Coordinates of C-alpha atoms and ligand atoms in Angstrom, one line a residue:
M138 CA 2.2 6.5 -20.4
S139 CA -0.7 5.9 -18.2
S140 CA -0.2 6.1 -14.1
R141 CA -2.0 2.9 -12.2
V142 CA -3.4 4.3 -9.1
L143 CA -4.5 2.0 -7.0
T144 CA -6.6 1.7 -3.3
G145 CA -8.5 -0.8 -1.1
I146 CA -10.7 -0.6 2.1
T147 CA -11.1 -3.0 4.9
T148 CA -14.4 -3.8 5.1
T149 CA -14.6 -4.2 8.6
G150 CA -17.5 -1.1 9.0
T151 CA -19.4 1.5 7.5
L152 CA -18.3 4.5 5.7
H153 CA -18.6 7.9 7.4
L154 CA -17.8 11.3 6.0
G155 CA -14.3 11.5 6.4
N156 CA -14.0 8.8 4.3
Y157 CA -16.1 10.2 1.9
V158 CA -14.4 13.5 2.2
G159 CA -10.5 12.0 2.5
A160 CA -11.0 8.9 0.1
I161 CA -13.7 8.1 -2.1
R162 CA -14.4 11.5 -3.3
P163 CA -10.8 12.3 -4.3
A164 CA -10.0 8.6 -5.8
I165 CA -13.5 9.0 -8.2
A166 CA -12.7 12.7 -9.4
A167 CA -8.9 11.6 -9.9
S168 CA -10.4 8.1 -11.7
R169 CA -11.7 10.9 -14.0
T170 CA -8.8 12.3 -15.0
A171 CA -6.9 11.5 -18.4
G172 CA -4.2 9.0 -18.6
V173 CA -5.2 7.8 -15.3
E174 CA -6.3 3.9 -14.9
S175 CA -7.1 3.1 -11.6
F176 CA -8.3 0.0 -9.2
F177 CA -10.1 -0.1 -6.4
F178 CA -11.0 -2.9 -4.2
M179 CA -12.5 -4.2 -1.0
A180 CA -10.1 -5.0 0.8
D181 CA -12.2 -8.3 2.2
F182 CA -8.8 -10.3 2.9
H183 CA -7.3 -7.5 5.3
A184 CA -10.9 -7.7 7.4
L185 CA -10.9 -11.3 8.5
I186 CA -7.2 -9.9 9.9
K187 CA -9.7 -7.9 12.3
C188 CA -12.7 -9.8 12.8
D189 CA -14.0 -12.4 13.3
E190 CA -18.1 -11.9 12.8
P191 CA -19.2 -13.4 9.4
D192 CA -22.1 -11.2 8.8
R193 CA -20.0 -8.4 9.6
I194 CA -17.4 -8.6 6.9
A195 CA -20.4 -10.0 4.3
R196 CA -22.7 -6.5 5.2
S197 CA -19.8 -4.4 5.1
S198 CA -17.9 -5.3 1.9
R199 CA -21.7 -4.9 0.6
A200 CA -22.1 -1.1 2.2
I201 CA -18.4 -0.4 0.8
A202 CA -19.1 -1.4 -2.3
A203 CA -22.8 0.3 -3.0
T204 CA -20.9 3.7 -1.3
W205 CA -18.6 3.1 -4.0
L206 CA -21.3 3.0 -6.9
A207 CA -23.5 5.5 -5.4
A208 CA -20.7 8.1 -5.2
G209 CA -20.3 8.1 -8.8
L210 CA -17.4 5.6 -9.2
D211 CA -17.8 4.3 -13.0
A212 CA -17.4 0.8 -12.4
E213 CA -17.1 0.6 -16.4
R214 CA -14.1 3.0 -16.7
V215 CA -12.1 1.7 -13.5
T216 CA -11.3 -1.6 -12.1
F217 CA -13.5 -2.4 -9.7
Y218 CA -12.9 -5.7 -7.3
R219 CA -13.2 -8.0 -4.4
Q220 CA -9.8 -8.8 -3.0
S221 CA -11.2 -11.9 -2.5
D222 CA -12.1 -13.0 -6.0
I223 CA -8.8 -12.8 -7.1
P224 CA -7.0 -16.0 -6.3
E225 CA -4.2 -15.0 -8.1
I226 CA -3.9 -12.4 -5.2
P227 CA -3.0 -14.8 -2.2
E228 CA -0.8 -16.8 -4.6
L229 CA 1.0 -13.7 -5.5
T230 CA 1.1 -13.3 -1.5
W231 CA 2.9 -16.4 -0.7
L232 CA 5.7 -15.4 -3.5
L233 CA 6.2 -12.5 -1.5
T234 CA 6.4 -13.4 2.1
C235 CA 9.1 -16.5 0.4
V236 CA 11.3 -13.2 0.3
T237 CA 10.1 -11.0 3.1
A238 CA 13.0 -10.6 6.0
K239 CA 11.0 -11.6 9.0
G240 CA 12.9 -8.8 10.9
Q241 CA 11.4 -6.1 8.7
M242 CA 7.5 -7.1 9.4
N243 CA 9.0 -7.2 13.3
R244 CA 9.4 -3.2 12.4
A245 CA 5.1 -2.6 10.9
H246 CA 3.4 -0.5 13.0
A247 CA 0.4 -2.2 13.4
Y248 CA 2.4 -5.2 14.4
K249 CA 4.3 -3.3 17.5
A250 CA 1.1 -1.0 18.4
A251 CA -0.8 -5.1 19.3
V252 CA 2.1 -6.0 20.9
D253 CA 2.7 -3.0 22.7
A254 CA -0.9 -3.5 23.9
A255 CA -0.7 -6.6 25.4
V256 CA 3.1 -5.8 27.3
A257 CA 0.7 -2.9 28.6
A258 CA -2.2 -5.0 29.6
G259 CA 0.7 -7.4 31.6
E260 CA 0.2 -10.3 28.2
E261 CA 2.2 -12.0 26.6
P262 CA 4.1 -9.5 23.9
D263 CA 2.5 -11.8 21.0
A264 CA -0.5 -12.5 22.9
N265 CA -3.2 -11.4 20.1
V266 CA -0.8 -11.1 17.3
S267 CA -2.4 -13.7 14.4
L268 CA 0.4 -14.2 11.4
G269 CA -2.2 -12.6 9.3
L270 CA -1.8 -9.6 11.6
F271 CA 1.9 -10.4 11.5
S272 CA 2.2 -10.5 7.6
Y273 CA -0.7 -7.9 6.9
P274 CA 2.2 -6.0 5.0
V275 CA 2.8 -8.5 2.3
L276 CA -0.5 -8.7 1.3
M277 CA -0.5 -5.3 0.7
A278 CA 2.2 -5.4 -1.3
A279 CA 0.6 -8.0 -2.8
D280 CA -2.9 -6.1 -3.7
I281 CA -0.4 -3.2 -5.2
L282 CA 2.6 -5.3 -7.0
M283 CA 0.0 -7.5 -8.9
F284 CA -1.1 -4.4 -10.7
N285 CA 1.6 -2.5 -11.1
A286 CA 0.1 0.7 -9.6
H287 CA 2.5 3.7 -9.7
K288 CA 0.3 5.8 -7.0
V289 CA -0.9 4.6 -3.9
P290 CA -3.5 7.1 -2.2
V291 CA -3.5 6.5 1.5
G292 CA -3.8 7.8 5.1
K293 CA -0.7 8.8 7.1
D294 CA -0.6 5.3 9.3
Q295 CA -0.3 3.8 5.6
I296 CA 2.8 5.1 4.5
Q297 CA 5.0 2.6 5.6
H298 CA 3.1 -0.5 4.1
I299 CA 4.0 1.0 1.2
E300 CA 7.0 1.1 1.9
M301 CA 7.5 -2.5 2.4
A302 CA 5.3 -2.8 -0.7
R303 CA 8.5 -1.3 -2.5
D304 CA 11.6 -3.1 -0.6
V305 CA 9.8 -6.5 -1.2
G306 CA 9.0 -5.7 -4.8
Q307 CA 12.5 -4.4 -5.6
R308 CA 13.8 -7.5 -3.4
F309 CA 11.7 -10.0 -6.0
N310 CA 13.3 -7.6 -8.7
H311 CA 16.4 -8.5 -8.3
L312 CA 16.4 -11.8 -7.1
F313 CA 14.0 -13.2 -10.0
G314 CA 13.6 -10.4 -12.8
Q315 CA 17.4 -11.3 -14.1
G316 CA 18.1 -7.7 -15.4
K317 CA 14.4 -6.1 -15.9
D318 CA 12.1 -5.0 -13.5
L319 CA 8.9 -7.6 -13.0
F320 CA 7.4 -4.8 -10.9
T321 CA 7.1 -1.5 -10.6
L322 CA 8.1 -0.1 -7.2
P323 CA 5.1 2.1 -5.8
E324 CA 4.6 4.8 -4.4
A325 CA 2.2 6.4 -1.5
V326 CA 0.3 9.4 -2.3
T327 CA -1.1 11.5 0.9
D328 CA -3.2 14.0 0.7
A329 CA -3.5 16.7 2.7
E330 CA -7.3 16.5 2.9
M331 CA -7.1 13.4 3.4
E332 CA -6.5 13.8 6.8
L333 CA -8.3 17.1 7.0
L334 CA -11.9 16.7 7.9
P335 CA -13.1 16.9 11.3
G336 CA -14.9 15.1 13.7
L337 CA -17.6 15.9 16.1
D338 CA -15.1 17.1 18.6
G339 CA -12.8 18.4 16.3
R340 CA -10.3 15.8 16.1
K341 CA -10.0 13.6 13.2
M342 CA -13.2 12.3 12.0
S343 CA -12.1 8.4 12.8
K344 CA -14.7 5.7 14.2
S345 CA -11.5 4.6 16.5
Y346 CA -12.6 8.1 18.7
D347 CA -16.2 8.0 17.9
N348 CA -16.1 11.2 16.4
V349 CA -17.9 10.5 13.0
I350 CA -20.5 11.6 11.0
P351 CA -22.2 9.0 9.0
L352 CA -22.0 8.8 5.3
F353 CA -25.6 6.9 4.3
E354 CA -26.1 4.5 6.9
G355 CA -29.1 6.1 9.2
G356 CA -30.4 8.4 6.4
A357 CA -30.8 12.1 6.8
K358 CA -32.3 11.6 10.7
A359 CA -29.2 10.2 11.3
L360 CA -26.6 12.8 9.8
Q361 CA -28.7 15.3 11.4
E362 CA -28.5 14.0 14.9
A363 CA -24.5 13.6 14.2
V364 CA -24.7 17.3 13.2
A365 CA -26.4 18.3 16.2
R366 CA -23.5 17.1 18.2
I367 CA -20.9 19.0 17.0
V368 CA -19.2 20.9 19.5
T369 CA -19.2 24.1 18.9
D370 CA -18.5 26.8 21.6
S371 CA -20.7 28.4 23.5
K372 CA -21.4 31.7 22.1
L373 CA -25.5 33.2 21.9
P374 CA -27.7 34.0 18.8
G375 CA -26.7 37.2 17.5
E376 CA -23.2 37.2 19.0
P377 CA -20.3 37.6 16.7
K378 CA -18.2 33.9 15.9
D379 CA -15.4 33.5 15.5
P380 CA -15.8 31.0 12.2
E381 CA -11.9 29.5 12.3
G382 CA -10.5 26.5 14.4
Q383 CA -14.2 25.8 14.4
A384 CA -15.2 22.2 13.4
L385 CA -18.3 22.8 11.8
V386 CA -17.2 25.5 10.0
T387 CA -13.9 23.0 7.9
I388 CA -17.2 20.5 7.4
F389 CA -18.8 22.5 5.9
D390 CA -16.1 23.8 3.5
A391 CA -15.5 20.1 2.5
F392 CA -19.3 20.6 1.0
A393 CA -18.8 24.2 -0.5
T394 CA -17.9 26.4 -3.1
P395 CA -15.6 29.6 -3.0
D396 CA -18.1 31.9 -2.7
E397 CA -20.0 29.8 0.0
R398 CA -17.2 29.7 2.1
A399 CA -17.2 33.1 2.5
A400 CA -20.5 33.5 2.5
F401 CA -20.9 31.1 5.7
R402 CA -17.8 32.8 7.5
A403 CA -19.9 36.2 7.0
A404 CA -23.2 35.3 8.6
L405 CA -20.9 33.6 11.8
R406 CA -19.3 36.7 12.1
G407 CA -22.4 38.3 11.8
G408 CA -23.7 36.8 14.5
L409 CA -25.4 34.0 13.0
G410 CA -26.4 30.8 15.7
W411 CA -24.8 27.8 16.3
G412 CA -28.3 26.0 15.9
E413 CA -29.2 27.8 12.4
A414 CA -25.5 27.2 11.2
K415 CA -25.9 23.5 11.7
Q416 CA -28.8 23.8 9.9
Q417 CA -27.3 25.1 7.1
L418 CA -24.9 22.8 7.7
V419 CA -26.9 19.6 7.1
A420 CA -28.5 21.4 3.7
Q421 CA -25.2 21.9 2.4
I422 CA -24.2 18.7 3.1
E423 CA -27.8 17.4 1.8
G424 CA -26.9 18.9 -1.4
Q425 CA -24.2 16.4 -2.2
I426 CA -25.2 13.5 -0.2
G427 CA -28.6 13.1 -0.2
P428 CA -29.3 12.2 -4.4
M429 CA -26.3 9.8 -3.4
R430 CA -28.1 8.0 -0.7
A431 CA -30.8 7.1 -3.0
R432 CA -28.6 5.7 -5.7
Y433 CA -27.2 3.4 -2.0
A434 CA -31.1 2.3 -1.0
E435 CA -31.5 1.2 -4.1
L436 CA -28.2 -0.6 -4.4
M437 CA -28.7 -2.1 -1.6
A438 CA -31.7 -3.0 -2.0
H439 CA -30.0 -5.2 -5.5
P440 CA -27.7 -6.9 -4.1
E441 CA -27.9 -9.0 -7.8
Q442 CA -27.0 -5.7 -9.6
L443 CA -24.0 -5.5 -7.3
E444 CA -22.9 -8.6 -7.9
A445 CA -22.7 -8.5 -11.3
I446 CA -20.8 -5.3 -11.0
L447 CA -18.4 -7.0 -8.7
Q448 CA -18.0 -10.4 -11.1
A449 CA -17.2 -8.0 -13.8
G450 CA -14.5 -6.3 -12.2
A451 CA -12.8 -9.3 -10.9
A452 CA -12.8 -10.8 -14.2
K453 CA -11.4 -7.1 -15.5
A454 CA -9.0 -7.3 -12.7
R455 CA -8.0 -10.8 -13.8
A456 CA -7.4 -10.6 -17.0
I457 CA -4.1 -8.4 -15.9
A458 CA -3.3 -11.0 -12.7
I459 CA -3.6 -14.2 -14.3
P460 CA -0.8 -14.1 -17.4
F461 CA 1.3 -11.9 -14.5
L462 CA 0.8 -14.5 -12.2
K463 CA 1.7 -17.3 -14.8
T464 CA 5.3 -14.6 -15.2
L465 CA 6.1 -14.0 -11.8
R466 CA 5.4 -18.2 -11.2
E467 CA 8.0 -19.1 -13.8
A468 CA 10.3 -16.4 -12.6
V469 CA 10.5 -18.1 -9.5
G470 CA 10.8 -21.5 -11.1
L471 CA 8.1 -23.0 -10.9
R472 CA 7.4 -23.9 -14.3
P473 CA 5.7 -27.2 -16.4
Y474 CA 8.3 -29.6 -16.8
T475 CA 8.4 -29.3 -20.5
Q476 CA 9.7 -25.5 -19.9
T477 CA 13.6 -25.4 -19.4
A478 CA 14.1 -22.4 -21.9
T479 CA 13.9 -19.3 -20.4
T480 CA 16.3 -20.6 -16.8
A481 CA 18.4 -22.2 -19.7
I482 CA 19.1 -19.0 -21.8
A483 CA 19.7 -16.8 -18.8
K484 CA 22.1 -19.3 -17.1
A485 CA 24.1 -19.4 -20.2
E486 CA 24.3 -15.7 -20.1
K487 CA 24.9 -15.8 -16.3
A488 CA 28.1 -18.4 -16.8
A489 CA 29.7 -16.1 -19.2
L490 CA 30.2 -13.2 -17.0
P491 CA 33.0 -13.4 -14.5
V492 CA 31.6 -13.9 -10.8
F493 CA 32.4 -12.8 -7.0
K494 CA 32.1 -15.5 -4.1
Q495 CA 31.2 -14.7 -0.4
Y496 CA 32.0 -17.0 2.0
R497 CA 32.8 -18.2 5.9
E498 CA 35.2 -20.7 6.4
A499 CA 35.7 -23.0 9.1
D500 CA 37.8 -20.8 11.2
G501 CA 34.7 -18.3 11.0
K502 CA 36.7 -15.5 9.1
F503 CA 35.0 -14.0 6.2
Y504 CA 36.5 -14.2 2.4
F505 CA 35.6 -13.8 -1.0
K506 CA 37.1 -14.8 -4.3
L507 CA 36.7 -13.7 -7.6
L508 CA 36.5 -16.5 -10.6
S509 CA 36.3 -15.7 -14.2
A510 CA 33.4 -16.9 -16.0
G511 CA 34.9 -20.3 -17.0
G512 CA 35.8 -20.7 -13.4
E513 CA 39.2 -20.5 -12.7
L514 CA 40.1 -18.4 -9.4
L515 CA 41.1 -15.1 -10.3
L516 CA 41.8 -12.9 -6.9
Q517 CA 41.8 -14.6 -3.1
S518 CA 41.3 -12.3 -0.9
Q519 CA 42.7 -12.4 3.3
A520 CA 40.3 -13.5 5.6
F521 CA 38.2 -10.6 7.1
E522 CA 36.9 -10.6 10.6
Q523 CA 33.0 -8.7 9.7
G524 CA 31.5 -9.9 6.7
R525 CA 30.6 -6.6 6.4
D526 CA 33.9 -5.8 5.3
A527 CA 34.6 -8.6 2.8
G528 CA 31.6 -7.1 1.8
Q529 CA 32.6 -3.9 1.2
W530 CA 35.9 -4.7 -0.6
V531 CA 33.4 -7.0 -3.3
A532 CA 31.3 -3.7 -4.0
R533 CA 34.5 -1.9 -4.2
L534 CA 36.2 -3.6 -6.6
K535 CA 33.1 -4.0 -9.0
K536 CA 32.4 -0.2 -8.9
D537 CA 36.3 0.7 -9.9
G538 CA 37.7 -2.2 -11.0
A539 CA 41.2 -2.6 -11.3
V540 CA 41.6 1.1 -10.2
A541 CA 40.4 -0.4 -6.7
L542 CA 43.6 -3.0 -6.4
T543 CA 46.1 -1.3 -4.6
A544 CA 49.1 -2.9 -3.4
D545 CA 48.1 -3.3 0.1
A546 CA 44.4 -4.4 -1.0
P547 CA 43.9 -7.6 0.9
V548 CA 43.9 -9.9 -1.7
Q549 CA 46.4 -12.0 -3.5
R550 CA 46.4 -11.9 -7.3
E551 CA 46.1 -15.9 -9.0
A552 CA 46.1 -15.1 -12.8
S553 CA 47.9 -12.0 -14.7
E554 CA 46.9 -8.6 -14.4
A555 CA 45.1 -8.3 -17.8
D556 CA 42.8 -11.2 -16.8
I557 CA 42.2 -9.6 -13.6
A558 CA 41.6 -6.3 -15.1
A559 CA 38.8 -7.8 -17.8
A560 CA 37.5 -9.1 -15.3
L561 CA 36.1 -6.8 -13.0
A562 CA 36.2 -4.8 -15.9
A563 CA 32.8 -6.4 -16.7
F564 CA 30.9 -5.8 -13.7
Q565 CA 31.5 -2.5 -14.6
E566 CA 29.8 -3.0 -18.1
E567 CA 27.5 -4.4 -16.1
A568 CA 26.2 -1.9 -13.7
Ligands
LIG856 N1 -4.2 -1.7 4.3 C1 -5.6 -0.3 4.1 C2 -6.0 0.3 5.5 O1 -6.7 0.0 6.2 C3 -6.5 -1.0 3.5 C4 -5.8 -1.8 2.5 C5 -5.1 -3.1 1.9 C6 -5.0 -1.4 1.2 N2 -4.7 -3.5 0.9 C7 -4.5 -2.0 0.3 C8 -4.5 0.1 0.6 C9 -3.6 -1.6 -1.3 C10 -4.3 0.7 -0.6 C11 -3.5 0.0 -1.3 O2 -6.6 1.7 5.3

């Protein structure tokens, strides 16, 4: 069976060399592997959370789309689309929102960071938090679950979001799947290489550190200028240099074969000057990026070509999303009035099984009872101070059946031992 890989890029800026080496290049390489079905998209709904500059959103989306294609993405082979061209995604977001615990969203890193920043600045905790930011992980879960992705390559900062997508998907399956999984539960894939490319100052290359080397933007000139700013030690030409741990060398590695890497290191040990080394680095990067930049410029000059590719991509994505959403709508009960069959069958099946009911009485205490498939009372629990204790007994009875019904079990038998044992056995068959 093929494995589905999906990833999105938020469209709030242009991409740098770190995005290329860490995300785009490996994603494209993986998309060429047999047995891999790839889904790549511009996360422009996500961009609205962070950015209220319409022109910037539009420009960034276009630039990122052109970048993917210029870097060698084969739009015929993969499914390549704009998130905002798939109206089924916000619709699924709502279905998921309704089964997402607010408490879990309270724990999302992005939200907590915004709260911490506000508090540190002496503001109200939620001062800078839109509902979009707060429920950002639900939209992301919809992106992933819509296409039943198995693997989601992301940076480390996104792992929590994938876990949230798993939780939400699992909950939805449990509530509405009627025993089968509606959603595939995704796994985050974090490649060591993904975090690897250092920026000009040696820290991870990131816009927020202002240490990036642009990928296509600004042409070869901008590349040269950025490389000139890479921090090195102050050894002079002719002095032997230690290549290890130098940002410049690590960046070189990302664009070089093993032989070229060895030769570059040897040259530095032999006294190659940093200025010279930077020229070599520019040439090395340019060898890979230069031809792509020409394609990038061409695509940017022909938005109608890009638009056509993305329209085709949206059609491909929606060919999956539309029928799947129909199934999901039916599963939650949004159905034509004329269609009752699926629930009727499921209900009949459900009614044929005994059930545990947990409830709380006016006395504030917690209880449970076991009812037969026909609805007669089989077991009645005593009062529990804690709902959790009642729940644990239910779980134990379901798991172990009549064996758990010891003499001191906190339940009263309301039917014959045989009827009770038979009802309890049904849970074990189910499991
Ligand atoms: N939140 C991701 C980021 O900022 C982008 C994104 C949106 C994404 N939806 C996604 C990534 C789905 C992977 C899968 O990096």
